Backbone as CSV, one residue per row, in Angstrom:
resi,resn,N_x,N_y,N_z,CA_x,CA_y,CA_z,C_x,C_y,C_z
1,MET,69.640,94.429,58.677,70.027,93.395,59.642,70.614,94.058,60.886
2,LYS,70.015,93.808,62.015,70.521,94.327,63.287,71.512,93.320,63.860
3,LEU,72.701,93.792,64.167,73.766,92.912,64.643,73.817,92.906,66.169
4,ASP,74.142,91.749,66.720,74.324,91.625,68.164,75.686,92.193,68.569
5,PHE,75.785,92.632,69.788,77.073,93.117,70.302,77.123,92.942,71.804
6,GLU,78.331,92.993,72.343,78.566,92.964,73.785,79.342,94.219,74.174
7,THR,79.303,94.593,75.422,80.071,95.741,75.913,81.028,95.276,77.007
8,ASP,82.066,96.060,77.217,83.003,95.786,78.299,83.271,97.083,79.062
9,GLU,84.341,97.119,79.841,84.632,98.276,80.680,85.333,99.396,79.925
10,GLY,85.625,99.199,78.647,86.316,100.232,77.899,87.822,100.028,77.925
11,ILE,88.550,101.027,77.423,89.992,100.839,77.257,90.815,101.300,78.464
12,GLY,90.230,102.076,79.358,90.983,102.538,80.529,90.855,101.576,81.689
13,THR,91.326,100.364,81.510,91.128,99.330,82.525,91.987,99.548,83.767
14,ARG,93.106,100.258,83.641,93.946,100.564,84.809,93.737,101.986,85.294
15,ALA,93.643,102.925,84.353,93.479,104.325,84.753,92.933,105.131,83.584
16,THR,92.037,106.057,83.894,91.519,107.000,82.917,91.946,108.403,83.343
17,LEU,92.755,109.027,82.511,93.350,110.323,82.831,92.849,111.390,81.867
18,GLY,92.692,112.595,82.357,92.369,113.734,81.513,93.345,114.853,81.788
19,VAL,93.684,115.610,80.769,94.584,116.745,80.971,94.074,117.936,80.170
20,ILE,94.067,119.098,80.817,93.648,120.345,80.194,94.899,121.088,79.758
21,VAL,95.012,121.307,78.456,96.230,121.830,77.841,95.992,123.269,77.386
22,LEU,97.003,124.111,77.522,96.886,125.487,77.052,96.722,125.541,75.531
23,GLU,95.916,126.473,75.088,95.738,126.701,73.652,97.072,126.897,72.942
24,THR,98.034,127.525,73.624,99.324,127.860,73.014,100.383,126.782,73.199
25,ASP,100.075,125.726,73.945,101.090,124.717,74.274,101.317,123.773,73.105
26,GLU,102.599,123.550,72.771,102.977,122.665,71.676,103.743,121.431,72.145
27,THR,103.985,121.327,73.450,104.935,120.340,73.953,104.311,119.285,74.837
28,LEU,103.306,119.669,75.626,102.779,118.744,76.624,102.262,117.455,75.997
29,GLU,101.463,117.547,74.962,100.826,116.346,74.422,101.821,115.318,73.889
30,PRO,102.812,115.702,73.080,103.766,114.675,72.638,104.591,114.080,73.773
31,GLU,104.931,114.891,74.788,105.688,114.332,75.912,104.805,113.413,76.753
32,PHE,103.563,113.794,76.987,102.648,112.942,77.742,102.375,111.633,77.006
33,ALA,102.301,111.681,75.682,102.048,110.464,74.913,103.120,109.414,75.194
34,ARG,104.348,109.850,75.383,105.438,108.923,75.676,105.338,108.382,77.105
35,MET,105.066,109.263,78.053,105.101,108.861,79.460,103.902,108.026,79.884
36,THR,102.776,108.206,79.222,101.559,107.471,79.610,101.249,106.315,78.665
37,ASP,102.210,105.937,77.845,102.031,104.819,76.914,102.176,103.508,77.684
38,LEU,101.120,103.161,78.410,101.101,101.983,79.262,99.815,101.200,79.009
39,GLU,99.910,99.891,79.064,98.744,99.041,78.849,97.651,99.375,79.864
40,GLY,96.453,99.622,79.368,95.316,99.880,80.242,95.198,101.301,80.744
41,VAL,96.108,102.191,80.331,96.051,103.604,80.722,95.595,104.418,79.520
42,THR,94.536,105.203,79.686,94.054,106.054,78.599,94.152,107.514,79.013
43,LEU,94.445,108.363,78.036,94.637,109.790,78.284,93.791,110.586,77.309
44,TYR,93.012,111.507,77.846,92.164,112.378,77.034,92.571,113.828,77.266
45,HIS,92.494,114.634,76.185,92.919,116.030,76.254,91.752,116.977,76.033
46,SER,91.811,118.105,76.694,90.968,119.253,76.386,91.896,120.452,76.261
47,ARG,91.408,121.535,75.706,92.205,122.764,75.583,91.522,123.901,76.332
48,ILE,92.322,124.874,76.748,91.804,126.050,77.446,92.346,127.294,76.761
49,PRO,91.526,128.330,76.579,92.002,129.545,75.910,93.176,130.173,76.653
50,MET,94.145,130.660,75.875,95.309,131.324,76.457,95.976,132.155,75.377
51,VAL,96.213,133.418,75.660,96.963,134.246,74.725,98.439,133.907,74.851
52,SER,99.230,134.318,73.886,100.641,133.924,73.891,101.480,134.682,74.907
53,GLU,101.001,135.852,75.372,101.769,136.650,76.322,101.533,136.127,77.743
54,ILE,102.592,135.709,78.390,102.480,135.116,79.725,102.679,136.210,80.771
55,ARG,101.565,136.666,81.349,101.578,137.686,82.394,100.616,137.244,83.493
56,PRO,100.765,137.765,84.716,99.853,137.359,85.785,98.380,137.544,85.439
57,ASP,98.016,138.625,84.732,96.602,138.855,84.429,96.077,137.851,83.402
58,THR,96.883,137.496,82.407,96.418,136.518,81.422,96.352,135.122,82.038
59,LEU,97.233,134.844,82.990,97.211,133.548,83.654,95.993,133.425,84.567
60,ALA,95.673,134.497,85.292,94.547,134.463,86.228,93.221,134.235,85.513
61,GLN,93.097,134.701,84.277,91.856,134.547,83.526,91.453,133.088,83.376
62,MET,92.427,132.208,83.373,92.116,130.800,83.130,91.311,130.155,84.247
63,GLU,91.338,130.718,85.455,90.533,130.135,86.526,89.054,130.115,86.137
64,ALA,88.586,131.195,85.514,87.183,131.260,85.094,86.889,130.320,83.932
65,ASP,87.915,130.011,83.123,87.718,129.180,81.943,87.864,127.681,82.210
66,LEU,88.378,127.319,83.372,88.648,125.900,83.648,87.399,125.013,83.592
67,PRO,86.275,125.395,84.192,85.115,124.497,84.121,84.673,124.208,82.691
68,ALA,84.653,125.232,81.834,84.238,125.014,80.444,85.181,124.067,79.734
69,SER,86.473,124.175,80.001,87.436,123.264,79.384,87.269,121.847,79.920
70,ALA,87.022,121.714,81.211,86.807,120.379,81.781,85.569,119.717,81.179
71,ARG,84.545,120.524,80.871,83.320,119.959,80.298,83.529,119.401,78.888
72,LEU,84.639,119.738,78.243,84.926,119.198,76.920,85.558,117.811,76.971
73,LEU,85.922,117.350,78.159,86.363,115.966,78.319,85.137,115.053,78.269
74,PRO,85.286,113.806,77.812,84.121,112.913,77.677,83.356,112.772,79.000
75,PRO,82.120,113.217,79.054,81.392,113.235,80.329,81.011,111.864,80.852
76,SER,81.010,110.844,79.995,80.603,109.508,80.432,81.711,108.749,81.148
77,LEU,82.932,109.277,81.116,84.066,108.539,81.672,84.265,108.837,83.152
78,PRO,84.582,107.816,83.939,84.906,108.024,85.356,86.389,108.378,85.513
79,PHE,86.742,109.623,85.320,88.152,110.005,85.349,88.745,109.748,86.726
80,ASP,89.900,109.079,86.733,90.636,108.886,87.984,91.349,110.164,88.390
81,VAL,92.017,110.785,87.418,92.790,112.002,87.687,92.644,112.945,86.495
82,ILE,92.505,114.235,86.792,92.530,115.261,85.761,93.647,116.243,86.101
83,GLY,94.507,116.497,85.142,95.609,117.433,85.333,95.361,118.721,84.580
84,TYR,95.818,119.810,85.150,95.761,121.115,84.495,97.183,121.476,84.090
85,GLY,97.417,121.612,82.781,98.776,121.716,82.273,99.312,123.121,82.152
86,CYS,99.376,123.848,83.254,100.036,125.158,83.222,100.709,125.422,84.554
87,THR,102.026,125.494,84.536,102.798,125.694,85.757,102.622,127.107,86.292
88,SER,102.782,128.092,85.422,102.735,129.483,85.872,101.348,129.868,86.349
89,ALA,100.296,129.437,85.629,98.936,129.778,86.053,98.579,129.087,87.366
90,SER,99.095,127.871,87.579,98.858,127.207,88.862,99.452,128.019,89.999
91,SER,100.585,128.670,89.729,101.211,129.504,90.747,100.387,130.746,91.039
92,VAL,99.746,131.294,90.004,98.933,132.499,90.170,97.571,132.165,90.771
93,ILE,96.917,131.130,90.224,95.571,130.763,90.666,95.604,130.043,92.006
94,GLY,96.601,129.192,92.193,96.680,128.352,93.382,96.148,126.961,93.097
95,SER,96.881,125.946,93.513,96.490,124.559,93.219,95.125,124.208,93.784
96,GLU,94.813,124.742,94.961,93.517,124.427,95.558,92.368,125.005,94.738
97,ASN,92.572,126.185,94.150,91.526,126.783,93.319,91.400,126.073,91.974
98,VAL,92.525,125.611,91.429,92.477,124.797,90.211,91.632,123.552,90.456
99,ALA,91.910,122.867,91.551,91.181,121.640,91.860,89.687,121.915,92.038
100,HIS,89.361,122.993,92.734,87.943,123.334,92.945,87.232,123.572,91.619
101,SER,87.876,124.298,90.713,87.250,124.605,89.429,86.983,123.347,88.617
102,VAL,87.953,122.432,88.580,87.781,121.200,87.810,86.710,120.324,88.443
103,ARG,86.665,120.290,89.765,85.704,119.413,90.448,84.271,119.930,90.371
104,THR,84.057,121.153,89.913,82.684,121.575,89.663,82.079,120.784,88.511
105,VAL,82.928,120.176,87.694,82.476,119.367,86.557,82.651,117.878,86.832
106,PHE,83.801,117.505,87.397,84.081,116.093,87.718,84.366,115.993,89.222
107,PRO,83.329,115.933,90.031,83.523,116.011,91.484,84.295,114.845,92.088
108,ASN,84.343,113.710,91.404,85.001,112.527,91.966,86.436,112.339,91.490
109,ALA,86.893,113.180,90.592,88.252,113.037,90.065,89.268,113.659,91.010
110,ARG,90.418,113.053,91.094,91.540,113.702,91.760,92.134,114.701,90.769
111,VAL,92.640,115.808,91.276,93.107,116.894,90.408,94.516,117.292,90.822
112,THR,95.357,117.527,89.834,96.698,118.028,90.103,97.114,118.987,89.004
113,ASP,98.249,119.604,89.188,98.812,120.567,88.240,100.328,120.502,88.387
114,PRO,101.092,121.141,87.494,102.549,120.998,87.575,103.153,121.495,88.895
115,LEU,102.636,122.586,89.435,103.166,123.084,90.704,102.946,122.056,91.812
116,ALA,101.708,121.565,91.942,101.418,120.559,92.965,102.237,119.293,92.731
117,ALA,102.437,118.942,91.461,103.183,117.727,91.138,104.658,117.874,91.495
118,ILE,105.239,119.042,91.212,106.647,119.270,91.552,106.841,119.220,93.064
119,ILE,105.916,119.817,93.802,105.999,119.775,95.265,105.892,118.325,95.749
120,ALA,104.960,117.559,95.183,104.819,116.153,95.571,106.065,115.348,95.225
121,ALA,106.667,115.642,94.065,107.886,114.935,93.655,109.029,115.212,94.616
122,GLY,109.189,116.472,94.979,110.250,116.831,95.911,110.086,116.155,97.260
123,LYS,108.853,116.114,97.736,108.608,115.482,99.029,108.805,113.971,98.937
124,ARG,108.416,113.369,97.807,108.607,111.918,97.647,110.082,111.549,97.738
125,LEU,110.949,112.392,97.170,112.379,112.086,97.161,113.139,112.747,98.310
126,GLY,112.434,113.421,99.199,113.082,114.032,100.353,113.970,115.213,100.003
127,ILE,113.580,115.979,98.982,114.372,117.106,98.507,114.015,118.370,99.287
128,GLU,115.015,119.181,99.604,114.768,120.460,100.282,115.338,121.648,99.519
129,ARG,116.515,121.480,98.896,117.180,122.590,98.203,117.071,122.404,96.693
130,LEU,116.486,123.382,96.027,116.219,123.278,94.601,117.041,124.267,93.784
131,GLY,117.495,123.812,92.618,117.879,124.709,91.547,116.642,124.929,90.693
132,PHE,116.432,126.124,90.203,115.147,126.489,89.607,115.380,127.191,88.277
133,VAL,114.856,126.601,87.194,115.000,127.150,85.846,113.611,127.453,85.295
134,THR,113.402,128.665,84.779,112.126,129.004,84.157,112.376,129.746,82.843
135,PRO,111.344,129.819,81.990,111.434,130.681,80.812,110.767,132.029,81.043
136,TYR,110.226,132.255,82.251,109.259,133.324,82.467,109.890,134.701,82.660
137,VAL,109.037,135.718,82.476,109.421,137.082,82.856,109.518,137.119,84.374
138,PRO,110.285,138.085,84.948,110.577,138.059,86.387,109.355,137.983,87.293
139,GLU,108.288,138.713,86.979,107.123,138.728,87.860,106.494,137.351,87.974
140,VAL,106.433,136.617,86.874,105.847,135.277,86.890,106.781,134.295,87.599
141,SER,108.079,134.386,87.331,109.046,133.507,88.004,108.993,133.701,89.509
142,GLU,108.887,134.953,89.939,108.870,135.255,91.367,107.640,134.648,92.037
143,ARG,106.511,134.670,91.327,105.295,134.095,91.899,105.464,132.591,92.131
144,MET,106.041,131.890,91.157,106.227,130.457,91.338,107.278,130.156,92.395
145,ARG,108.323,130.966,92.413,109.345,130.775,93.446,108.718,130.863,94.838
146,GLY,107.841,131.841,95.007,107.175,131.979,96.288,106.338,130.764,96.645
147,ARG,105.655,130.202,95.651,104.839,129.009,95.906,105.699,127.820,96.322
148,LEU,106.856,127.666,95.677,107.749,126.565,96.048,108.288,126.762,97.466
149,GLU,108.598,127.984,97.814,109.075,128.252,99.173,107.965,127.997,100.186
150,GLU,106.735,128.370,99.846,105.598,128.046,100.720,105.442,126.538,100.875
151,GLY,105.827,125.797,99.835,105.742,124.344,99.881,106.842,123.694,100.693
152,GLY,107.756,124.493,101.234,108.788,123.970,102.123,110.158,123.816,101.511
153,PHE,110.370,124.385,100.303,111.657,124.245,99.633,112.473,125.532,99.730
154,GLU,113.775,125.352,99.691,114.700,126.484,99.582,115.186,126.558,98.132
155,ILE,115.134,127.740,97.543,115.653,127.932,96.194,117.121,128.304,96.313
156,ALA,117.983,127.336,96.011,119.418,127.546,96.183,120.027,128.295,95.005
157,ALA,119.464,128.114,93.813,119.992,128.768,92.607,118.842,128.952,91.630
158,PHE,118.916,130.019,90.845,117.803,130.352,89.959,118.323,130.962,88.665
159,GLY,117.637,130.636,87.554,117.937,131.260,86.276,116.706,131.227,85.394
160,SER,116.546,132.229,84.528,115.384,132.301,83.653,115.789,132.765,82.268
161,PHE,115.081,132.265,81.258,115.261,132.758,79.898,114.575,134.114,79.701
162,GLU,113.682,134.471,80.626,112.965,135.757,80.619,112.279,136.015,79.275
163,GLU,111.535,135.013,78.834,110.796,135.122,77.572,109.295,135.093,77.857
164,GLY,108.586,136.129,77.444,107.172,136.239,77.739,106.246,135.704,76.673
165,ASP,106.765,135.306,75.530,105.932,134.832,74.429,105.977,133.304,74.393
166,ASP,104.830,132.665,74.632,104.789,131.211,74.700,105.179,130.550,73.379
167,ARG,104.963,131.243,72.269,105.349,130.699,70.963,106.867,130.571,70.863
168,VAL,107.572,131.514,71.457,109.039,131.463,71.465,109.528,130.399,72.440
169,VAL,108.862,130.293,73.591,109.253,129.297,74.592,109.259,127.895,73.985
170,ALA,108.266,127.603,73.152,108.182,126.281,72.528,109.321,126.009,71.551
171,ARG,110.034,127.064,71.148,111.132,126.916,70.187,112.509,126.908,70.862
172,ILE,112.569,127.079,72.171,113.849,127.015,72.873,114.399,125.591,72.741
173,THR,115.637,125.466,72.322,116.172,124.147,72.000,116.448,123.317,73.250
174,GLU,116.428,122.009,73.049,116.733,121.113,74.152,118.143,121.337,74.683
175,GLN,119.088,121.621,73.798,120.459,121.866,74.245,120.562,123.134,75.080
176,SER,119.765,124.147,74.754,119.740,125.363,75.571,119.204,125.065,76.963
177,ILE,118.171,124.244,77.029,117.593,123.880,78.326,118.580,123.053,79.129
178,LEU,119.241,122.106,78.478,120.247,121.287,79.150,121.350,122.164,79.731
179,ALA,121.875,123.073,78.911,122.962,123.948,79.371,122.509,124.825,80.528
180,ALA,121.277,125.332,80.453,120.770,126.199,81.522,120.630,125.426,82.824
181,ALA,120.096,124.202,82.756,119.915,123.407,83.966,121.252,123.074,84.619
182,VAL,122.235,122.719,83.800,123.562,122.408,84.338,124.185,123.656,84.955
183,GLN,124.053,124.795,84.292,124.614,126.042,84.802,124.002,126.411,86.156
184,VAL,122.680,126.296,86.268,122.020,126.620,87.539,122.450,125.645,88.627
185,ALA,122.525,124.358,88.307,122.917,123.362,89.302,124.333,123.581,89.809
186,GLN,125.193,124.150,88.956,126.581,124.396,89.354,126.766,125.694,90.117
187,THR,125.707,126.508,90.171,125.811,127.815,90.839,125.905,127.677,92.349
188,ALA,125.128,126.743,92.907,125.105,126.531,94.356,124.682,125.097,94.623
189,PRO,125.090,124.535,95.755,124.685,123.158,96.057,123.168,123.029,96.130
190,CYS,122.610,122.081,95.379,121.178,121.824,95.423,120.947,120.330,95.272
191,GLU,119.749,119.895,95.633,119.442,118.464,95.668,118.609,118.004,94.474
192,ALA,118.063,118.942,93.721,117.315,118.635,92.510,117.196,119.911,91.695
193,VAL,116.949,119.764,90.402,116.714,120.904,89.530,115.278,120.842,89.030
194,VAL,114.557,121.952,89.190,113.209,122.090,88.654,113.284,122.899,87.368
195,ILE,112.701,122.354,86.296,112.596,123.074,85.022,111.122,123.332,84.788
196,ALA,110.701,124.565,84.994,109.279,124.901,84.969,108.829,125.278,83.570
197,CYS,107.574,124.973,83.265,106.853,125.335,82.040,106.591,124.103,81.192
198,THR,105.318,123.852,80.921,104.933,122.688,80.122,105.294,122.828,78.659
199,ASN,105.644,124.034,78.216,105.968,124.246,76.807,107.462,124.111,76.516
200,LEU,108.285,123.924,77.545,109.710,123.680,77.348,109.938,122.204,77.018
201,ARG,110.727,121.938,75.998,110.994,120.566,75.563,112.125,119.968,76.403
202,CYS,111.737,119.284,77.483,112.731,118.796,78.447,112.910,117.289,78.456
203,LEU,111.877,116.556,78.096,111.835,115.133,78.428,113.041,114.357,77.918
204,SER,113.472,114.624,76.697,114.555,113.841,76.105,115.917,114.132,76.727
205,VAL,116.077,115.296,77.364,117.390,115.648,77.917,117.459,115.478,79.428
206,ILE,116.355,115.092,80.059,116.394,114.906,81.518,117.464,113.901,81.938
207,PRO,117.576,112.719,81.311,118.623,111.788,81.754,120.031,112.368,81.646
208,GLU,120.316,113.122,80.591,121.657,113.700,80.449,121.908,114.777,81.498
209,ILE,120.900,115.584,81.800,121.065,116.590,82.861,121.365,115.893,84.179
210,GLU,120.656,114.801,84.462,120.885,114.085,85.719,122.281,113.478,85.776
211,VAL,122.788,112.995,84.650,124.147,112.463,84.616,125.160,113.579,84.870
212,ARG,124.976,114.719,84.222,125.945,115.817,84.347,125.924,116.474,85.721
213,THR,124.749,116.528,86.349,124.643,117.219,87.634,124.708,116.268,88.823
214,GLY,124.367,115.005,88.600,124.352,114.038,89.686,123.137,114.137,90.589
215,ILE,122.107,114.900,90.185,120.917,115.085,91.006,119.662,114.892,90.147
216,PRO,118.501,114.636,90.769,117.266,114.466,90.001,116.830,115.757,89.317
217,VAL,116.066,115.593,88.262,115.454,116.708,87.537,113.945,116.523,87.557
218,PHE,113.226,117.606,87.884,111.763,117.614,87.806,111.368,118.643,86.758
219,SER,110.809,118.207,85.643,110.239,119.152,84.688,108.728,119.193,84.883
220,SER,108.095,120.238,84.379,106.654,120.387,84.582,105.884,119.200,84.019
221,ASN,106.161,118.834,82.764,105.421,117.735,82.148,105.749,116.398,82.792
222,GLN,107.016,116.172,83.059,107.429,114.909,83.668,106.797,114.735,85.046
223,ALA,106.874,115.786,85.882,106.313,115.701,87.229,104.797,115.543,87.180
224,LEU,104.139,116.272,86.261,102.685,116.179,86.171,102.244,114.786,85.741
225,ALA,102.890,114.225,84.722,102.531,112.874,84.287,102.794,111.857,85.394
226,TRP,103.943,111.973,86.043,104.272,111.074,87.161,103.222,111.165,88.257
227,HIS,102.843,112.379,88.648,101.893,112.555,89.742,100.515,112.020,89.363
228,MET,100.089,112.269,88.117,98.792,111.760,87.678,98.758,110.234,87.712
229,LEU,99.807,109.604,87.223,99.867,108.146,87.238,99.861,107.608,88.662
230,ARG,100.652,108.214,89.536,100.723,107.728,90.909,99.398,107.943,91.638
231,LEU,98.746,109.086,91.413,97.436,109.319,92.036,96.405,108.311,91.554
232,ALA,96.579,107.824,90.323,95.667,106.824,89.763,96.050,105.400,90.168
233,GLY,97.113,105.252,90.947,97.530,103.935,91.400,98.418,103.181,90.434
234,VAL,98.943,103.880,89.423,99.842,103.255,88.452,101.275,103.523,88.902
235,GLU,101.988,102.475,89.289,103.314,102.628,89.896,104.440,102.132,88.990
236,ASP,104.181,101.968,87.703,105.209,101.464,86.787,106.455,102.354,86.835
237,GLN,107.603,101.709,86.821,108.859,102.447,86.770,109.242,102.697,85.317
238,ARG,109.626,103.932,85.002,110.014,104.314,83.646,111.307,105.116,83.731
239,PRO,112.434,104.475,84.060,113.676,105.201,84.322,114.184,106.029,83.140
240,ALA,113.718,105.749,81.938,114.132,106.568,80.782,113.653,108.000,80.908
241,PHE,112.692,108.245,81.800,112.158,109.591,81.987,112.692,110.249,83.248
242,GLY,113.778,109.734,83.791,114.411,110.371,84.932,114.247,109.588,86.222
243,ARG,115.014,110.027,87.230,115.018,109.325,88.518,113.648,109.323,89.177
244,LEU,112.865,110.361,88.942,111.548,110.416,89.547,110.715,109.206,89.167
245,PHE,110.787,108.779,87.919,110.017,107.641,87.446,110.649,106.311,87.846
246,ALA,111.854,106.351,88.376,112.521,105.110,88.788,112.286,104.788,90.260
C-alpha cells in the first residue's frame, strides 16, 4: 500500500544554522544547544580534523580542511549562517579566509567565526577597552591579541592559562575561569572581558562574572551563537546568557 503524504518547509522556519566544530572540542555543542533552543531555529553540526596540540601550524592546516567539513552539512538545506567554531584558528587563518573557504561549498550562506563575532559584539555595545582571557600558549594568544587590536580594540589587561593541550582546556573548571576573568578585569579599567576559546566552559558563569565585574562578558561560544542568530535575523533576547543577549 502506497501512502499519501504532504511536504512543508521543514523545521528551520525562522533560521537554519550550521556550525563546524573542532574534532577535539567538547564544549561548543552543549553550550550552543542551550543558546539556540528557539522555536523555528535549527542547528546542524559538522566536525573538522584537529590535533590536540594548539600551535599556529596545526591551526593553519584547518583552512585546507574547511571545505570538506562544510560539505558534510546537509547539502539540501538553504543555510542562513554557517559558523566556524575555532577562535585561535580564525586568528591565524583570518576571518575573510574562513568565509571564503566555507562559501566554496555554500556560496549563499553568511559566515562567521568567534573572532569576527567578538569584534561584532564589541562594536554593537560600543566597547573599546577589553580585558582578555585565553587558555593559549603565548604565540597563539599574541596572534589573537593582534587581530583584536586590528579590529579597533585596546587590550587593557591580559591573562592566559598557557595550556597547549585542548583536552586539558576542556577540563578547566568554571570556577577557575570565573576567577581568572575577575582577576583580569580588576587589573586595569576595561569595558568588557573577552574569554577566548570554544572549549572553555564559560556559559554558566557569564552572569556571575558580569555581576562581579560590572561589565559585559564575551565568550567565544556565546559571541558566536549570538552573531549567528543576529545574522539570521533572530533577535530574541536571552539575558540568562549575558548582557550581549539582552
